[in-house]
Coordinates of C-alpha atoms in Angstrom, one line a residue:
M241 CA 162.3 84.4 48.0
K242 CA 159.3 82.3 47.0
R243 CA 155.9 83.8 47.6
R244 CA 153.7 81.8 49.9
L245 CA 150.5 82.2 52.0
Y246 CA 150.8 82.1 55.8
K247 CA 150.9 78.5 56.9
G248 CA 150.4 78.8 60.6
T249 CA 147.4 78.5 62.9
D250 CA 146.9 82.1 64.1
Y251 CA 143.9 83.6 62.3
R252 CA 145.0 87.1 63.2
R253 CA 148.0 86.8 60.8
A254 CA 145.7 86.0 57.8
H255 CA 145.6 88.9 55.3
S256 CA 143.0 87.4 53.1
I257 CA 140.2 84.9 53.0
D258 CA 142.5 82.5 51.2
E259 CA 145.0 82.7 54.1
L260 CA 142.1 82.1 56.6
R261 CA 141.3 79.0 54.6
E262 CA 144.8 77.6 55.2
V263 CA 144.5 78.4 58.9
A264 CA 141.1 76.6 59.0
R265 CA 142.6 73.6 57.2
R266 CA 145.2 73.1 60.0
R267 CA 142.9 73.7 63.0
V268 CA 140.1 71.2 62.2
P269 CA 140.3 67.5 61.2
N270 CA 140.4 66.7 57.6
F271 CA 136.8 65.3 57.4
C272 CA 135.4 68.6 58.8
F273 CA 137.4 70.7 56.4
E274 CA 136.3 68.5 53.5
Y275 CA 132.7 68.8 54.5
V276 CA 133.0 72.6 54.1
E277 CA 135.3 72.6 51.1
G278 CA 134.0 69.9 48.7
G279 CA 131.8 70.2 45.7
S280 CA 129.9 67.7 43.6
D281 CA 131.2 65.2 41.0
D282 CA 134.3 66.7 39.2
E283 CA 133.9 70.1 41.0
V284 CA 133.6 72.0 37.7
T285 CA 131.0 74.4 39.1
L286 CA 133.0 74.8 42.3
K287 CA 136.0 76.0 40.3
R288 CA 133.8 78.1 37.9
N289 CA 132.4 80.0 40.8
R290 CA 135.9 81.4 41.5
S291 CA 137.3 81.6 38.0
V292 CA 134.4 83.8 36.7
F293 CA 135.6 86.8 38.7
E294 CA 138.9 86.8 36.7
E295 CA 137.0 87.4 33.5
I296 CA 135.4 90.6 34.9
G297 CA 137.4 93.8 34.8
F298 CA 136.9 97.2 36.4
V299 CA 136.8 100.6 34.6
P300 CA 137.7 103.1 37.3
R301 CA 137.1 106.8 37.2
T302 CA 139.8 109.3 38.2
L303 CA 140.0 112.7 39.8
V304 CA 136.9 112.0 41.9
D305 CA 136.7 113.1 45.6
V306 CA 136.5 109.8 47.5
S307 CA 137.7 111.2 50.9
A308 CA 134.4 110.1 52.5
R309 CA 133.1 106.7 51.6
S310 CA 130.4 104.3 52.8
Q311 CA 129.5 100.8 51.9
A312 CA 126.2 100.8 53.9
I313 CA 123.1 99.7 52.0
D314 CA 119.3 99.5 52.5
L315 CA 118.1 95.9 52.7
F316 CA 114.3 95.4 53.0
G317 CA 113.9 98.9 54.4
K318 CA 116.5 98.6 57.1
P319 CA 120.2 99.7 57.1
S320 CA 122.9 97.1 56.7
A321 CA 126.5 98.1 57.3
A322 CA 127.9 96.3 54.3
P323 CA 126.7 94.8 51.0
F324 CA 127.0 91.2 52.2
M325 CA 125.7 88.9 54.9
I326 CA 126.4 85.5 56.3
G327 CA 124.4 82.8 54.4
P328 CA 123.2 79.5 55.8
T329 CA 125.9 76.9 56.4
G330 CA 124.8 73.6 57.9
F331 CA 126.4 71.8 60.9
S332 CA 128.5 74.8 61.9
G333 CA 128.8 73.2 65.4
L334 CA 131.1 70.6 63.9
L335 CA 133.8 73.3 63.4
T336 CA 133.6 74.9 66.9
R337 CA 131.3 74.7 69.9
E338 CA 128.1 76.7 69.3
G339 CA 129.3 77.6 65.8
D340 CA 125.9 79.0 64.8
L341 CA 125.9 81.4 67.7
A342 CA 129.5 82.5 66.9
L343 CA 128.4 83.3 63.3
A344 CA 125.3 85.2 64.4
R345 CA 127.1 87.2 67.1
A346 CA 129.8 88.3 64.7
A347 CA 127.2 89.3 62.1
A348 CA 125.2 91.3 64.7
F349 CA 128.4 93.1 65.8
A350 CA 129.3 93.9 62.2
G351 CA 125.7 95.2 61.5
I352 CA 124.9 92.7 58.8
P353 CA 122.2 89.9 58.7
Y354 CA 122.8 86.3 59.5
I355 CA 120.8 83.4 58.0
L356 CA 120.6 80.4 60.4
S357 CA 120.7 77.0 58.6
N358 CA 117.9 74.6 58.8
A359 CA 120.6 72.0 59.6
S360 CA 122.0 74.0 62.5
T361 CA 123.2 72.6 65.8
M362 CA 121.6 75.3 67.9
R363 CA 117.9 76.1 68.3
L364 CA 116.5 79.1 66.5
E365 CA 115.1 80.5 69.7
D366 CA 118.5 80.4 71.4
V367 CA 120.4 82.0 68.6
V368 CA 117.9 84.9 68.3
R369 CA 117.9 85.4 72.1
R370 CA 121.7 85.3 72.6
A371 CA 123.0 86.9 69.4
G372 CA 120.6 89.8 68.7
G373 CA 120.9 91.5 65.3
R374 CA 119.1 90.5 62.2
V375 CA 118.7 86.7 62.3
W376 CA 116.9 85.2 59.3
M377 CA 116.0 81.5 59.0
Q378 CA 116.6 79.0 56.2
L379 CA 114.1 76.3 55.4
Y380 CA 114.1 73.1 53.3
L381 CA 110.6 72.0 52.3
Y382 CA 110.6 68.3 53.2
R383 CA 107.8 65.9 52.5
T384 CA 106.5 66.5 56.0
R385 CA 104.9 69.9 55.3
D386 CA 103.7 70.1 58.9
Y387 CA 107.3 70.5 60.0
A388 CA 107.6 73.6 57.8
A389 CA 104.3 75.0 59.3
R390 CA 105.6 74.4 62.9
L391 CA 108.9 76.0 62.1
V392 CA 107.1 79.1 60.6
D393 CA 105.2 79.4 63.9
R394 CA 108.4 79.3 65.9
M395 CA 109.9 82.0 63.6
K396 CA 106.8 84.2 64.1
A397 CA 107.1 83.7 67.9
V398 CA 110.7 85.1 68.1
G399 CA 110.3 87.8 65.5
V400 CA 112.4 86.4 62.7
E401 CA 112.5 89.0 59.8
A402 CA 112.9 86.7 56.8
L403 CA 112.4 83.1 55.7
V404 CA 114.9 81.8 53.1
V405 CA 113.6 78.7 51.4
T406 CA 116.2 76.6 49.6
T407 CA 114.8 75.1 46.5
D408 CA 117.8 73.3 44.8
S409 CA 118.2 70.3 47.1
A410 CA 115.1 68.2 46.4
I411 CA 117.8 65.7 45.3
F412 CA 121.2 65.5 47.0
G413 CA 124.3 66.3 44.9
N414 CA 127.1 63.7 44.5
R415 CA 129.9 64.9 46.9
E416 CA 132.4 62.2 46.2
W417 CA 135.4 63.7 48.0
D418 CA 133.3 64.1 51.2
R419 CA 132.3 60.4 51.0
R420 CA 135.9 59.2 50.5
N421 CA 136.6 60.0 54.2
Y422 CA 134.3 57.3 55.4
A423 CA 134.8 53.5 55.5
R424 CA 131.0 53.2 55.5
P425 CA 128.2 55.8 55.9
L426 CA 129.0 58.1 58.8
K427 CA 131.9 55.9 60.0
L428 CA 135.3 57.5 59.5
D429 CA 138.0 55.4 57.9
L430 CA 141.2 54.6 59.7
R431 CA 143.2 57.5 58.2
N432 CA 140.6 60.1 59.2
T433 CA 140.2 58.5 62.7
I434 CA 143.9 58.9 63.3
D435 CA 143.7 62.5 61.9
V436 CA 141.0 63.3 64.5
M437 CA 143.3 62.2 67.3
L438 CA 145.9 64.6 66.0
H439 CA 143.6 67.5 66.7
P440 CA 143.1 67.6 70.5
R441 CA 142.1 71.2 70.6
W442 CA 139.2 70.4 68.3
I443 CA 138.3 67.3 70.3
F444 CA 138.0 69.3 73.6
D445 CA 136.2 72.2 71.9
V446 CA 133.6 70.2 70.0
L447 CA 133.3 66.6 71.3
V448 CA 134.0 66.9 75.0
P449 CA 131.8 66.5 77.0
H450 CA 128.7 66.1 74.8
G451 CA 129.9 64.2 71.8
V452 CA 129.1 64.9 68.1
P453 CA 126.7 67.9 67.9
R454 CA 123.1 67.2 67.1
F455 CA 120.7 68.9 64.7
A456 CA 118.7 71.3 66.9
N457 CA 116.0 72.6 64.4
L458 CA 115.0 69.3 62.8
G459 CA 113.6 67.8 66.0
D460 CA 110.0 68.5 64.9
M461 CA 110.4 66.3 61.9
L462 CA 112.8 63.6 63.2
P463 CA 111.7 60.5 65.2
P464 CA 112.3 60.8 68.9
G465 CA 115.9 60.4 69.8
Q466 CA 117.0 60.5 66.1
D467 CA 118.5 64.0 66.0
S468 CA 122.1 62.6 65.9
V469 CA 124.0 62.8 62.7
Q470 CA 123.4 59.1 62.1
G471 CA 119.7 59.2 62.8
A472 CA 119.1 62.5 61.0
A473 CA 120.9 61.3 57.8
S474 CA 118.6 58.4 57.5
A475 CA 115.4 60.3 58.2
I476 CA 116.3 63.3 55.9
S477 CA 117.1 61.1 53.0
K478 CA 113.5 59.8 53.1
E479 CA 112.1 63.4 53.5
L480 CA 113.6 64.8 50.3
D481 CA 110.8 65.8 48.0
P482 CA 111.5 65.6 44.2
S483 CA 107.9 66.9 43.6
L484 CA 108.8 70.3 45.0
N485 CA 107.4 73.1 42.8
W486 CA 106.1 76.7 42.7
S487 CA 102.8 75.8 44.3
D488 CA 104.7 74.9 47.5
I489 CA 106.2 78.4 47.5
R490 CA 102.7 79.8 47.1
W491 CA 101.6 77.7 50.1
L492 CA 104.6 79.0 52.1
R493 CA 103.7 82.6 51.1
D494 CA 100.2 82.1 52.5
I495 CA 101.4 81.0 55.9
W496 CA 104.5 83.3 56.3
P497 CA 103.8 87.0 56.8
G498 CA 107.4 88.2 56.8
K499 CA 109.9 88.6 54.0
L500 CA 110.1 85.5 51.8
I501 CA 113.3 84.8 49.9
V502 CA 113.6 82.0 47.3
K503 CA 117.2 80.6 47.2
G504 CA 118.3 78.5 44.3
V505 CA 117.1 80.6 41.3
M506 CA 119.4 80.2 38.3
C507 CA 117.6 81.8 35.4
A508 CA 115.6 85.0 34.6
E509 CA 112.4 83.0 33.9
D510 CA 112.4 81.6 37.4
A511 CA 113.2 85.0 38.8
V512 CA 110.1 86.4 37.1
T513 CA 108.0 83.5 38.5
A514 CA 109.3 84.3 42.0
V515 CA 108.0 87.8 41.6
N516 CA 104.6 86.5 40.5
T517 CA 104.5 84.1 43.4
G518 CA 104.9 86.8 45.9
A519 CA 108.5 86.5 46.9
D520 CA 110.2 89.5 48.3
G521 CA 113.7 88.4 47.3
I522 CA 115.7 85.8 45.5
V523 CA 119.2 84.3 45.9
L524 CA 120.9 83.3 42.7
S525 CA 122.7 80.2 43.8
N526 CA 124.2 76.9 42.5
H527 CA 124.5 75.8 46.2
G528 CA 128.3 76.5 46.2
G529 CA 129.0 74.0 43.5
R530 CA 127.6 71.2 45.8
Q531 CA 124.6 70.1 43.7
L532 CA 124.5 70.1 39.9
D533 CA 128.0 70.0 38.6
G534 CA 128.5 71.9 35.3
A535 CA 126.0 74.6 36.2
V536 CA 126.8 78.2 35.4
S537 CA 127.9 80.5 38.2
S538 CA 125.4 82.9 39.7
M539 CA 127.5 85.9 38.5
E540 CA 127.0 84.8 34.9
I541 CA 123.2 85.0 35.1
L542 CA 123.1 88.1 37.4
P543 CA 123.0 90.8 34.6
E544 CA 120.1 89.0 32.9
V545 CA 118.2 88.5 36.1
A546 CA 118.8 92.1 37.3
A547 CA 117.5 93.4 34.0
A548 CA 114.4 91.2 34.2
V549 CA 113.3 91.8 37.8
G550 CA 115.5 94.6 39.2
G551 CA 113.4 96.9 41.4
R552 CA 110.5 94.4 41.7
L553 CA 112.3 92.3 44.3
T554 CA 115.6 92.1 46.1
V555 CA 118.3 90.3 44.1
M556 CA 121.0 88.5 46.1
L557 CA 123.5 85.8 45.1
D558 CA 126.2 83.6 46.5
G559 CA 129.0 81.3 45.1
G560 CA 132.7 81.8 45.3
F561 CA 133.0 85.2 46.9
R562 CA 136.4 85.6 48.5
R563 CA 137.4 89.2 47.9
G564 CA 135.8 92.6 48.4
S565 CA 136.4 93.1 44.7
D566 CA 134.1 90.1 44.0
I567 CA 131.3 91.7 46.0
V568 CA 131.7 95.1 44.3
K569 CA 131.5 93.5 40.9
A570 CA 128.2 91.8 41.9
R571 CA 126.9 95.2 43.1
A572 CA 127.9 96.9 39.9
L573 CA 126.1 94.2 37.8
G574 CA 122.8 94.7 39.7
A575 CA 122.9 92.7 42.9
D576 CA 121.5 94.2 46.1
A577 CA 123.6 92.0 48.4
V578 CA 125.9 89.0 48.5
L579 CA 125.6 85.9 50.7
L580 CA 128.9 84.5 52.1
G581 CA 129.3 80.8 52.8
R582 CA 132.7 79.4 52.9
A583 CA 134.4 82.8 53.4
T584 CA 133.0 83.3 56.9
T585 CA 133.0 79.5 57.6
Y586 CA 136.8 79.5 57.2
G587 CA 136.9 82.3 59.8
L588 CA 134.8 80.1 62.1
A589 CA 137.0 77.1 61.7
A590 CA 140.2 79.2 62.1
G591 CA 139.2 81.2 65.2
G592 CA 135.6 80.8 66.3
E593 CA 133.6 84.0 66.7
A594 CA 136.7 86.2 66.6
G595 CA 137.8 84.4 63.4
V596 CA 134.4 85.2 61.8
A597 CA 134.8 88.9 62.9
H598 CA 138.3 88.9 61.3
A599 CA 136.8 87.5 58.0
I600 CA 134.1 90.2 57.9
N601 CA 136.6 92.9 58.7
L602 CA 138.9 91.7 55.9
L603 CA 136.0 91.9 53.4
K604 CA 134.7 95.3 54.7
T605 CA 138.2 96.8 54.3
E606 CA 138.6 95.4 50.8
V607 CA 135.1 96.7 49.7
D608 CA 136.0 100.1 51.1
R609 CA 139.3 100.2 49.2
V610 CA 137.9 99.0 45.9
V611 CA 135.0 101.5 45.9
G612 CA 137.5 104.3 46.6
L613 CA 139.9 103.2 43.8
L614 CA 137.0 103.0 41.4
G615 CA 136.2 106.6 42.0
C616 CA 133.0 106.1 44.0
S617 CA 132.0 107.6 47.3
D618 CA 129.3 105.1 48.0
L619 CA 127.9 101.9 46.5
S620 CA 124.7 103.5 45.0
Q621 CA 126.9 105.1 42.4
L622 CA 128.0 101.8 41.0
D623 CA 126.5 100.4 37.8
A624 CA 127.7 98.2 34.8
G625 CA 129.5 101.2 33.4
Y626 CA 132.3 100.4 35.8
I627 CA 132.6 96.9 34.4
R628 CA 134.0 95.2 31.3
W629 CA 133.2 91.6 30.7
P630 CA 134.4 90.6 27.2
G631 CA 132.3 87.9 25.6
H632 CA 129.4 88.1 28.0
P633 CA 126.1 88.6 26.0
E634 CA 124.8 91.2 28.5
V635 CA 128.0 93.0 29.5
S636 CA 130.7 93.5 26.9
G637 CA 132.9 96.3 25.8
N638 CA 131.5 99.8 25.5
S639 CA 128.0 98.5 25.1
A640 CA 127.8 97.5 28.7
P641 CA 124.3 98.5 29.9
R642 CA 123.9 101.0 32.8
F643 CA 121.4 99.6 35.2
E644 CA 119.0 102.0 36.9
E645 CA 120.6 103.5 39.9
K646 CA 119.4 102.1 43.2
K647 CA 117.3 104.4 45.4
R648 CA 119.7 106.5 47.5
V649 CA 119.6 105.8 51.2
T650 CA 120.9 107.6 54.3
L651 CA 124.4 106.3 54.6
A652 CA 126.5 105.9 57.7
P653 CA 129.7 107.9 58.0
V654 CA 132.8 106.2 56.7
R655 CA 134.5 103.8 59.1
R656 CA 138.1 102.8 59.1
F657 CA 138.8 99.2 59.8
P658 CA 141.8 98.4 62.0
A659 CA 143.7 95.2 61.9
E660 CA 141.7 94.0 64.9
T661 CA 138.0 94.8 65.5
P662 CA 136.8 95.6 69.0
L663 CA 135.1 92.2 69.0
E664 CA 138.4 90.4 68.3
K665 CA 140.1 92.3 71.1
E666 CA 137.2 91.5 73.5
V667 CA 137.4 87.8 72.6
L668 CA 141.2 87.7 72.9
S669 CA 141.4 89.6 76.2

């Protein structure tokens, strides 16, 4: 019998993130899925983000007692239940009603941070109040710097822990496959219009009765009444600032007292500059393959960056993570944590909040299994000695460097992850 992934619409039957992706594809209109899925130009970087993990092999230890395991980590001095978090994904309300809140609630229940997108469809204050947990906020530095200052004030008022400034979008990438769904800007072509009509569940979840979701955290920058998709697209295109540079990060450091994270770093030199600018953390990121096509993956530059700045700031990364084994490889090569983008977004599109919880549970279970099979009782034991990456200048053969072990933290007792989390059962009941 031919092997095949599950092709239905019940997210609970998905055994992997790839299967959740297929469920998501069926449950939302094509233009929504393409918005999530697509990359720039020929999508070379998009593919590279995934293929790089196949080059990296594990070197497990044997006859090690792994009867008690934990994947809990310390992140900015606070415990986190897993070595990953949900990164910022814009316009989540297009996938399900109050999508930003669904992501935040699932993250809070799982004990991991959530980063609210600058392009969210729910206000920061509402997400923090209704979700609880560790809500961080993403910021794009537009030409209107006063907008950033006002958003920082709002973050202070609700006690946001960390500000994540995205630096790789001063110029928009060329996402051709996304644009092909439209007859003209923001007007779906006939094929996609018909496809929307074939998704009544999505229509009554997202469009009825309020219409297309609006951007809720860009209101301080947009002209009055222009927070719709059409109005915002025109305004934002004029607000992109190609002159963005490190002096802008220093300005942000001066007005923001909390944790400052620079997202979009892709070389060791910039990572060192981030340290010197006062950043508390960085995210190695090529924007999910949606900006510069042909860029290297964040995993490829992780060992070099970790060697250059490890211990001086928190090193995180995103790009192509679909398996717990991917996350463990990143930890072994020096990352403190991983940001998830499409992986949890597939869960959101496939099953709302419970679908996100299912995606998190799948990855937690996989991380737990991989760590045990490697012969580790907790993640702090991992280093590059557990990795072989032939051909990589920093990690190859028996000369693989062993990075300094992270400071040990108090770890939570091992948890077993059932097929359905309590959150899933609560939502389904």
